[in-house]
Structure formats: C-alpha cells, structure tokens
Amino acid sequence: MATLAHLSDLHLGSSASAARTLEEAVAALADTELIVVTGDLTENGRTAELAAFDRITAPLADRLVVVPGNHDRCGDDVGAQLMRGVRVDVQVRGGCSIVRIDSTAPHNRVPWLSHGRMCQQVLEQVDVALGAVPDSVMTVVALHHHVVPLPAEGFWEQVSEVLHLPNHSELALGTELLKVLRSRCDLVLHGHRHVPRQFIVDGDSARPLRVFNAGSTTELGAFRTFDFAGGRLLGDPRWHQVTPEPRPSPQVWQAPVCALQLA
Ligand SMILES: [Fe+2]
Ligand SMILES: [Fe+2]
C-alpha cells in the first residue's frame, strides 16, 4: 500500500502563518510516498516566494508533483517554469501515473483575471497521455482550476457572478475533460477555490472517477491523503490536521460527496 497527499493553494508570501503551516505539513508528510500540490504555491508569483516553497519542501523533493495556479503567473511569472513549456505531461511516482495539466494562461498575469483556460488541444493531449498508461496503474489528473461549477467564495467572486464575468467560472471544457477521463482515471485533484469539495462520476462502476478540491491547505491547516494499492484507491480519503486548532471548523473539511451526471 502507498499513500498520496493532496495539498493546494499555499499562497506563500501572503502571511507568515502560510509558511509556518506548510512547514508543519512537510513534517507530517515524512513517510508519505507521493505529494501532489495543485497550484497557487505563491501569493504574488515572485521568485523569492517560489524559493521559499522549494526550501520548505526540500525534504519531499523526490516525491513531489506540482502544477501552477493563477497566482503563480503574477509578478515574476514563476508558474511558467513549473511546466517547462508544456501544457500536459505525465510523471510516474510511487507506483502512480500523474497527468499534469496547466490550466493557467497569460491573462492570469492580471490578478483580477483569475479564471483558467483549457482548449481542445489540451483534451487531445490528455487523451493521448492516458492511452500510454496501462489500465492497471493508479492514475491521477492534477490541475489548478475547478472543472465543474462551484459556489462563489467571497465578495469579488459574488460580484463577478452577478456581472456574468468569467473570473469565477469553472473551466469551459471541464465537463469535456471528465468525459475523456471517465473509466480511465481514478482521481482528479484540483484547487483554486479555497473550500474543499468532492464529486464522483460513475459511482457504481468498477472504476469510478473521483474529483477533489483540496481547498487552501494553509488556510485550513489540513490536507487529505488517499491510500492506494494494486493500481486502485483503497476506501475514502482521510484528513490530517497540522495546526493545533482547526481553521476553520472540521465541518468545512467534510464536504458531502456529490454525484455528477455526464451526458
Ligand atoms: Fe488560491
Ligand atoms: Fe487560484
């Protein structure tokens, strides 16, 4: 059996407590085989903020998979270097294949324009990538932005929703991505929205597709882990609190599982 941890939306540079909470999480992950961080590693996309991420997570470096978030594209655009110029690739770690998708775009250099972008070409690249992964291998897709509509969080997202701006929206091809992934992938891990969520596609099938939003690890002071063996997930994920007090209450972590129907 092996364990995967999902962290996201660290926003290093936003506060001293963000770095402290990440340090506590890294200490808790000493024996975890695979750690996926789904973007917004930094608050302002600055080189010094990414250097802080690299320094704090150095003990996990050989087990770490990251994708960029919209905040990483601001400032010095450190997000651009995280994917080394590709939109999709596959990394194999700890007996698991992780398909990384860059859902950010140049418009994210403007902090207000936080929404993601996914084009048909990316879907085709994901399709090809999955075709090279044997069915027997645990398969994870990692990206930053949400793939299905989620409730607006905070004043500015509510303003965006009222004005029908794209800023708060899910990825335009998010549902199409899930159609490409169904029956070929076990987990979709994302962030961007800071409240955790979970969904399931084809829940009665032999290989359901489960979609998890980590929320902001440094705001929550907590992260999920997933156990897997024989190429498949084992049961439900578990939450791990790394701060002395829950922030906010544990009820926020325990989002109900919503079934998604794909046409
Ligand atoms: Fe974020
Ligand atoms: Fe984000």
Short mmCIF file of N, CA and C in Angstrom, two decimals, residues 73-212:
data_model
loop_
_atom_site.label_atom_id
_atom_site.label_comp_id
_atom_site.label_asym_id
_atom_site.label_seq_id
_atom_site.Cartn_x
_atom_site.Cartn_y
_atom_site.Cartn_z
N ARG A 73 1.28 32.93 -11.83
CA ARG A 73 1.54 33.61 -13.09
C ARG A 73 1.73 35.12 -12.93
N CYS A 74 1.46 35.65 -11.73
CA CYS A 74 1.62 37.09 -11.49
C CYS A 74 3.12 37.40 -11.28
N GLY A 75 3.41 38.66 -10.98
CA GLY A 75 4.77 39.06 -10.59
C GLY A 75 5.84 38.60 -11.56
N ASP A 76 6.72 37.70 -11.09
CA ASP A 76 7.81 37.18 -11.93
C ASP A 76 7.38 35.99 -12.79
N ASP A 77 6.10 35.63 -12.74
CA ASP A 77 5.56 34.51 -13.52
C ASP A 77 6.32 33.21 -13.25
N VAL A 78 6.44 32.84 -11.98
CA VAL A 78 7.15 31.60 -11.65
C VAL A 78 6.38 30.37 -12.12
N GLY A 79 5.06 30.55 -12.36
CA GLY A 79 4.25 29.42 -12.82
C GLY A 79 4.71 28.89 -14.16
N ALA A 80 5.23 29.78 -15.02
CA ALA A 80 5.62 29.36 -16.37
C ALA A 80 6.72 28.31 -16.32
N GLN A 81 7.58 28.37 -15.32
CA GLN A 81 8.71 27.42 -15.28
C GLN A 81 8.31 26.06 -14.69
N LEU A 82 7.15 25.99 -14.03
CA LEU A 82 6.77 24.74 -13.35
C LEU A 82 6.41 23.63 -14.34
N MET A 83 5.93 24.03 -15.55
CA MET A 83 5.56 23.02 -16.55
C MET A 83 6.61 22.89 -17.64
N ARG A 84 7.67 23.64 -17.58
CA ARG A 84 8.77 23.59 -18.56
C ARG A 84 8.24 23.71 -20.00
N GLY A 85 7.26 24.58 -20.19
CA GLY A 85 6.81 24.91 -21.54
C GLY A 85 5.77 24.00 -22.14
N VAL A 86 5.30 22.98 -21.40
CA VAL A 86 4.26 22.11 -21.96
C VAL A 86 2.95 22.34 -21.21
N ARG A 87 1.83 21.98 -21.85
CA ARG A 87 0.52 22.12 -21.20
C ARG A 87 0.12 20.84 -20.48
N VAL A 88 0.65 19.71 -20.97
CA VAL A 88 0.29 18.39 -20.41
C VAL A 88 1.54 17.53 -20.37
N ASP A 89 1.75 16.83 -19.27
CA ASP A 89 2.77 15.78 -19.26
C ASP A 89 2.37 14.71 -18.25
N VAL A 90 3.15 13.65 -18.21
CA VAL A 90 2.88 12.54 -17.29
C VAL A 90 4.11 12.30 -16.44
N GLN A 91 3.91 12.22 -15.13
CA GLN A 91 5.01 11.88 -14.24
C GLN A 91 4.64 10.60 -13.52
N VAL A 92 5.60 9.73 -13.36
CA VAL A 92 5.38 8.44 -12.68
C VAL A 92 6.12 8.49 -11.36
N ARG A 93 5.38 8.40 -10.28
CA ARG A 93 5.97 8.46 -8.94
C ARG A 93 5.23 7.49 -8.02
N GLY A 94 5.98 6.78 -7.21
CA GLY A 94 5.37 5.94 -6.18
C GLY A 94 4.34 4.96 -6.70
N GLY A 95 4.55 4.41 -7.90
CA GLY A 95 3.60 3.44 -8.44
C GLY A 95 2.34 4.06 -8.98
N CYS A 96 2.37 5.35 -9.28
CA CYS A 96 1.18 6.08 -9.71
C CYS A 96 1.57 6.94 -10.92
N SER A 97 0.66 7.06 -11.90
CA SER A 97 0.89 7.98 -13.02
C SER A 97 0.10 9.25 -12.78
N ILE A 98 0.77 10.38 -12.83
CA ILE A 98 0.11 11.66 -12.60
C ILE A 98 0.15 12.47 -13.90
N VAL A 99 -1.02 12.72 -14.45
CA VAL A 99 -1.12 13.56 -15.65
C VAL A 99 -1.24 15.00 -15.16
N ARG A 100 -0.23 15.81 -15.46
CA ARG A 100 -0.25 17.22 -15.05
C ARG A 100 -0.85 18.05 -16.19
N ILE A 101 -1.77 18.92 -15.83
CA ILE A 101 -2.37 19.83 -16.82
C ILE A 101 -2.15 21.27 -16.33
N ASP A 102 -1.64 22.10 -17.23
CA ASP A 102 -1.51 23.53 -16.92
C ASP A 102 -2.82 24.21 -17.32
N SER A 103 -3.61 24.60 -16.32
CA SER A 103 -4.90 25.27 -16.61
C SER A 103 -4.77 26.79 -16.52
N THR A 104 -3.54 27.29 -16.35
CA THR A 104 -3.35 28.74 -16.28
C THR A 104 -3.11 29.28 -17.69
N ALA A 105 -3.07 30.61 -17.79
CA ALA A 105 -2.88 31.25 -19.10
C ALA A 105 -2.28 32.64 -18.87
N PRO A 106 -1.75 33.26 -19.95
CA PRO A 106 -1.13 34.58 -19.79
C PRO A 106 -2.05 35.63 -19.17
N HIS A 107 -3.38 35.51 -19.36
CA HIS A 107 -4.26 36.53 -18.76
C HIS A 107 -4.18 36.51 -17.23
N ASN A 108 -3.71 35.41 -16.64
CA ASN A 108 -3.58 35.33 -15.18
C ASN A 108 -2.51 36.27 -14.62
N ARG A 109 -1.72 36.89 -15.50
CA ARG A 109 -0.74 37.86 -15.01
C ARG A 109 -1.43 39.07 -14.40
N VAL A 110 -2.70 39.26 -14.76
CA VAL A 110 -3.53 40.29 -14.11
C VAL A 110 -4.26 39.59 -12.95
N PRO A 111 -3.97 39.93 -11.70
CA PRO A 111 -4.52 39.17 -10.57
C PRO A 111 -6.04 39.03 -10.61
N TRP A 112 -6.74 40.05 -11.07
CA TRP A 112 -8.20 40.00 -11.09
C TRP A 112 -8.72 38.94 -12.06
N LEU A 113 -7.95 38.66 -13.12
CA LEU A 113 -8.39 37.69 -14.12
C LEU A 113 -7.89 36.30 -13.71
N SER A 114 -8.60 35.71 -12.76
CA SER A 114 -8.11 34.50 -12.09
C SER A 114 -8.56 33.19 -12.74
N HIS A 115 -9.49 33.26 -13.69
CA HIS A 115 -10.05 32.04 -14.26
C HIS A 115 -9.03 31.28 -15.11
N GLY A 116 -9.30 30.00 -15.31
CA GLY A 116 -8.38 29.16 -16.06
C GLY A 116 -8.74 29.05 -17.52
N ARG A 117 -7.93 28.31 -18.25
CA ARG A 117 -8.17 28.11 -19.68
C ARG A 117 -7.82 26.68 -20.05
N MET A 118 -8.68 26.07 -20.84
CA MET A 118 -8.39 24.73 -21.37
C MET A 118 -8.95 24.66 -22.78
N CYS A 119 -8.14 24.21 -23.72
CA CYS A 119 -8.58 24.15 -25.12
C CYS A 119 -8.69 22.70 -25.57
N GLN A 120 -9.27 22.53 -26.75
CA GLN A 120 -9.47 21.19 -27.30
C GLN A 120 -8.13 20.46 -27.46
N GLN A 121 -7.09 21.20 -27.80
CA GLN A 121 -5.78 20.57 -28.00
C GLN A 121 -5.27 19.93 -26.70
N VAL A 122 -5.57 20.58 -25.57
CA VAL A 122 -5.18 20.02 -24.27
C VAL A 122 -5.93 18.72 -24.02
N LEU A 123 -7.23 18.71 -24.34
CA LEU A 123 -8.01 17.47 -24.16
C LEU A 123 -7.41 16.34 -25.01
N GLU A 124 -7.00 16.68 -26.22
CA GLU A 124 -6.41 15.66 -27.10
C GLU A 124 -5.08 15.16 -26.52
N GLN A 125 -4.31 16.06 -25.94
CA GLN A 125 -3.04 15.64 -25.32
C GLN A 125 -3.29 14.75 -24.10
N VAL A 126 -4.33 15.06 -23.33
CA VAL A 126 -4.67 14.23 -22.17
C VAL A 126 -5.11 12.85 -22.66
N ASP A 127 -5.90 12.82 -23.73
CA ASP A 127 -6.37 11.56 -24.29
C ASP A 127 -5.17 10.69 -24.70
N VAL A 128 -4.21 11.29 -25.36
CA VAL A 128 -3.00 10.55 -25.79
C VAL A 128 -2.21 10.08 -24.56
N ALA A 129 -2.08 10.97 -23.58
CA ALA A 129 -1.32 10.62 -22.37
C ALA A 129 -1.94 9.43 -21.66
N LEU A 130 -3.27 9.43 -21.54
CA LEU A 130 -3.94 8.31 -20.86
C LEU A 130 -3.80 7.02 -21.65
N GLY A 131 -3.73 7.14 -22.97
CA GLY A 131 -3.60 5.96 -23.82
C GLY A 131 -2.30 5.21 -23.57
N ALA A 132 -1.30 5.91 -23.03
CA ALA A 132 0.01 5.28 -22.77
C ALA A 132 0.11 4.72 -21.36
N VAL A 133 -0.94 4.89 -20.55
CA VAL A 133 -0.91 4.40 -19.17
C VAL A 133 -1.70 3.09 -19.08
N PRO A 134 -1.10 2.00 -18.65
CA PRO A 134 -1.86 0.74 -18.53
C PRO A 134 -3.05 0.89 -17.57
N ASP A 135 -4.16 0.17 -17.88
CA ASP A 135 -5.36 0.24 -17.04
C ASP A 135 -5.08 -0.14 -15.59
N SER A 136 -4.06 -0.95 -15.39
CA SER A 136 -3.78 -1.47 -14.06
C SER A 136 -3.05 -0.48 -13.15
N VAL A 137 -2.73 0.69 -13.68
CA VAL A 137 -1.94 1.67 -12.91
C VAL A 137 -2.87 2.74 -12.33
N MET A 138 -2.71 3.05 -11.07
CA MET A 138 -3.41 4.15 -10.42
C MET A 138 -3.09 5.44 -11.18
N THR A 139 -4.14 6.15 -11.62
CA THR A 139 -3.95 7.31 -12.49
C THR A 139 -4.62 8.53 -11.90
N VAL A 140 -3.86 9.61 -11.83
CA VAL A 140 -4.32 10.85 -11.21
C VAL A 140 -4.15 11.98 -12.21
N VAL A 141 -5.14 12.85 -12.30
CA VAL A 141 -5.00 14.10 -13.07
C VAL A 141 -4.90 15.24 -12.07
N ALA A 142 -3.88 16.09 -12.25
CA ALA A 142 -3.67 17.23 -11.36
C ALA A 142 -3.72 18.52 -12.17
N LEU A 143 -4.55 19.45 -11.72
CA LEU A 143 -4.64 20.77 -12.35
C LEU A 143 -5.11 21.75 -11.29
N HIS A 144 -5.03 23.04 -11.61
CA HIS A 144 -5.37 24.03 -10.59
C HIS A 144 -6.87 24.38 -10.56
N HIS A 145 -7.44 24.67 -11.70
CA HIS A 145 -8.79 25.23 -11.71
C HIS A 145 -9.87 24.15 -11.63
N HIS A 146 -11.04 24.57 -11.16
CA HIS A 146 -12.15 23.63 -10.97
C HIS A 146 -12.81 23.30 -12.30
N VAL A 147 -13.32 22.06 -12.36
CA VAL A 147 -13.85 21.53 -13.63
C VAL A 147 -15.37 21.57 -13.68
N VAL A 148 -16.02 21.78 -12.56
CA VAL A 148 -17.49 21.89 -12.54
C VAL A 148 -17.84 23.17 -11.77
N PRO A 149 -19.05 23.72 -12.00
CA PRO A 149 -19.41 24.96 -11.30
C PRO A 149 -19.38 24.76 -9.78
N LEU A 150 -18.87 25.78 -9.08
CA LEU A 150 -18.84 25.77 -7.62
C LEU A 150 -19.39 27.11 -7.12
N PRO A 151 -19.95 27.12 -5.91
CA PRO A 151 -20.49 28.39 -5.39
C PRO A 151 -19.39 29.45 -5.27
N ALA A 152 -19.77 30.69 -5.54
CA ALA A 152 -18.81 31.79 -5.41
C ALA A 152 -18.34 31.88 -3.96
N GLU A 153 -17.07 32.18 -3.80
CA GLU A 153 -16.49 32.35 -2.46
C GLU A 153 -16.02 33.80 -2.32
N GLY A 154 -16.55 34.53 -1.39
CA GLY A 154 -16.07 35.88 -1.14
C GLY A 154 -16.76 36.92 -2.01
N PHE A 155 -16.56 38.17 -1.61
CA PHE A 155 -17.27 39.30 -2.22
C PHE A 155 -17.00 39.43 -3.72
N TRP A 156 -15.70 39.38 -4.12
CA TRP A 156 -15.37 39.66 -5.51
C TRP A 156 -15.86 38.57 -6.45
N GLU A 157 -15.87 37.32 -5.98
CA GLU A 157 -16.43 36.26 -6.83
C GLU A 157 -17.94 36.42 -6.96
N GLN A 158 -18.59 36.90 -5.90
CA GLN A 158 -20.03 37.14 -6.00
C GLN A 158 -20.32 38.29 -6.97
N VAL A 159 -19.47 39.32 -6.92
CA VAL A 159 -19.62 40.44 -7.88
C VAL A 159 -19.45 39.92 -9.31
N SER A 160 -18.42 39.11 -9.50
CA SER A 160 -18.15 38.54 -10.82
C SER A 160 -19.35 37.72 -11.32
N GLU A 161 -19.93 36.96 -10.41
CA GLU A 161 -21.08 36.12 -10.78
C GLU A 161 -22.26 36.99 -11.20
N VAL A 162 -22.55 38.03 -10.41
CA VAL A 162 -23.68 38.92 -10.72
C VAL A 162 -23.47 39.60 -12.08
N LEU A 163 -22.23 39.97 -12.36
CA LEU A 163 -21.93 40.70 -13.60
C LEU A 163 -21.68 39.74 -14.78
N HIS A 164 -21.78 38.44 -14.53
CA HIS A 164 -21.55 37.41 -15.57
C HIS A 164 -20.16 37.52 -16.18
N LEU A 165 -19.18 37.85 -15.34
CA LEU A 165 -17.79 37.87 -15.79
C LEU A 165 -17.23 36.45 -15.72
N PRO A 166 -16.17 36.16 -16.47
CA PRO A 166 -15.64 34.78 -16.47
C PRO A 166 -14.82 34.45 -15.22
N ASN A 167 -14.47 35.46 -14.44
CA ASN A 167 -13.45 35.30 -13.39
C ASN A 167 -13.73 34.17 -12.41
N HIS A 168 -15.00 33.96 -12.08
CA HIS A 168 -15.35 32.98 -11.06
C HIS A 168 -15.66 31.61 -11.65
N SER A 169 -15.67 31.52 -13.00
CA SER A 169 -16.24 30.34 -13.66
C SER A 169 -15.31 29.13 -13.62
N GLU A 170 -15.94 27.97 -13.78
CA GLU A 170 -15.19 26.73 -13.95
C GLU A 170 -14.54 26.72 -15.34
N LEU A 171 -13.64 25.77 -15.59
CA LEU A 171 -13.02 25.64 -16.90
C LEU A 171 -14.10 25.36 -17.95
N ALA A 172 -14.00 26.07 -19.06
CA ALA A 172 -15.05 25.96 -20.09
C ALA A 172 -15.19 24.53 -20.61
N LEU A 173 -14.11 23.79 -20.66
CA LEU A 173 -14.18 22.40 -21.13
C LEU A 173 -14.03 21.40 -19.98
N GLY A 174 -14.39 21.84 -18.78
CA GLY A 174 -14.22 20.97 -17.61
C GLY A 174 -15.01 19.68 -17.72
N THR A 175 -16.27 19.77 -18.13
CA THR A 175 -17.09 18.56 -18.27
C THR A 175 -16.55 17.67 -19.38
N GLU A 176 -16.07 18.30 -20.45
CA GLU A 176 -15.49 17.51 -21.55
C GLU A 176 -14.24 16.77 -21.07
N LEU A 177 -13.49 17.41 -20.20
CA LEU A 177 -12.31 16.73 -19.63
C LEU A 177 -12.75 15.49 -18.86
N LEU A 178 -13.79 15.61 -18.03
CA LEU A 178 -14.25 14.45 -17.25
C LEU A 178 -14.70 13.31 -18.18
N LYS A 179 -15.28 13.65 -19.32
CA LYS A 179 -15.69 12.61 -20.27
C LYS A 179 -14.47 11.88 -20.83
N VAL A 180 -13.38 12.61 -21.06
CA VAL A 180 -12.15 11.98 -21.54
C VAL A 180 -11.57 11.05 -20.46
N LEU A 181 -11.77 11.44 -19.19
CA LEU A 181 -11.12 10.72 -18.08
C LEU A 181 -11.92 9.52 -17.57
N ARG A 182 -13.24 9.53 -17.75
CA ARG A 182 -14.08 8.50 -17.10
C ARG A 182 -13.64 7.11 -17.54
N SER A 183 -13.59 6.22 -16.57
CA SER A 183 -13.18 4.81 -16.71
C SER A 183 -11.70 4.63 -17.04
N ARG A 184 -10.95 5.74 -17.14
CA ARG A 184 -9.51 5.64 -17.47
C ARG A 184 -8.64 6.26 -16.39
N CYS A 185 -9.26 6.82 -15.38
CA CYS A 185 -8.54 7.61 -14.39
C CYS A 185 -9.25 7.43 -13.05
N ASP A 186 -8.49 7.53 -11.95
CA ASP A 186 -9.08 7.31 -10.62
C ASP A 186 -9.38 8.60 -9.88
N LEU A 187 -8.52 9.58 -10.04
CA LEU A 187 -8.63 10.80 -9.23
C LEU A 187 -8.38 12.03 -10.07
N VAL A 188 -9.19 13.06 -9.86
CA VAL A 188 -8.88 14.40 -10.35
C VAL A 188 -8.65 15.26 -9.11
N LEU A 189 -7.49 15.88 -9.04
CA LEU A 189 -7.13 16.71 -7.89
C LEU A 189 -6.96 18.15 -8.36
N HIS A 190 -7.66 19.07 -7.71
CA HIS A 190 -7.52 20.48 -8.09
C HIS A 190 -7.62 21.35 -6.86
N GLY A 191 -7.47 22.65 -7.08
CA GLY A 191 -7.59 23.64 -6.02
C GLY A 191 -8.33 24.84 -6.54
N HIS A 192 -7.73 26.00 -6.38
CA HIS A 192 -8.24 27.31 -6.81
C HIS A 192 -9.30 27.84 -5.85
N ARG A 193 -10.43 27.14 -5.74
CA ARG A 193 -11.40 27.51 -4.71
C ARG A 193 -10.87 27.02 -3.36
N HIS A 194 -11.09 27.84 -2.33
CA HIS A 194 -10.44 27.54 -1.04
C HIS A 194 -11.29 26.72 -0.07
N VAL A 195 -12.51 26.37 -0.49
CA VAL A 195 -13.36 25.50 0.32
C VAL A 195 -13.32 24.09 -0.29
N PRO A 196 -12.98 23.06 0.49
CA PRO A 196 -12.89 21.71 -0.06
C PRO A 196 -14.23 21.21 -0.62
N ARG A 197 -14.14 20.42 -1.67
CA ARG A 197 -15.34 19.80 -2.28
C ARG A 197 -14.96 18.41 -2.76
N GLN A 198 -16.00 17.58 -3.01
CA GLN A 198 -15.73 16.28 -3.62
C GLN A 198 -16.92 15.83 -4.45
N PHE A 199 -16.60 15.19 -5.57
CA PHE A 199 -17.60 14.72 -6.53
C PHE A 199 -17.23 13.31 -6.96
N ILE A 200 -18.22 12.61 -7.51
CA ILE A 200 -17.94 11.29 -8.06
C ILE A 200 -18.69 11.11 -9.37
N VAL A 201 -18.02 10.52 -10.33
CA VAL A 201 -18.60 10.20 -11.64
C VAL A 201 -18.63 8.68 -11.76
N ASP A 202 -19.76 8.12 -12.20
CA ASP A 202 -19.90 6.67 -12.39
C ASP A 202 -19.62 5.93 -11.08
N GLY A 203 -20.28 6.36 -10.03
CA GLY A 203 -20.04 5.81 -8.70
C GLY A 203 -20.30 4.32 -8.59
N ASP A 204 -21.16 3.77 -9.45
CA ASP A 204 -21.48 2.33 -9.38
C ASP A 204 -20.58 1.49 -10.26
N SER A 205 -19.67 2.12 -10.98
CA SER A 205 -18.86 1.37 -11.93
C SER A 205 -17.64 0.75 -11.24
N ALA A 206 -16.93 -0.11 -11.99
CA ALA A 206 -15.74 -0.76 -11.44
C ALA A 206 -14.61 0.25 -11.22
N ARG A 207 -14.64 1.34 -11.97
CA ARG A 207 -13.58 2.35 -11.83
C ARG A 207 -14.21 3.75 -11.80
N PRO A 208 -14.77 4.12 -10.65
CA PRO A 208 -15.35 5.47 -10.55
C PRO A 208 -14.27 6.53 -10.71
N LEU A 209 -14.68 7.70 -11.14
CA LEU A 209 -13.78 8.86 -11.23
C LEU A 209 -14.13 9.81 -10.09
N ARG A 210 -13.18 10.05 -9.21
CA ARG A 210 -13.44 10.91 -8.04
C ARG A 210 -12.70 12.23 -8.20
N VAL A 211 -13.41 13.32 -7.92
CA VAL A 211 -12.89 14.68 -8.13
C VAL A 211 -12.82 15.37 -6.77
N PHE A 212 -11.62 15.86 -6.43
CA PHE A 212 -11.43 16.50 -5.12
C PHE A 212 -10.82 17.89 -5.27
#
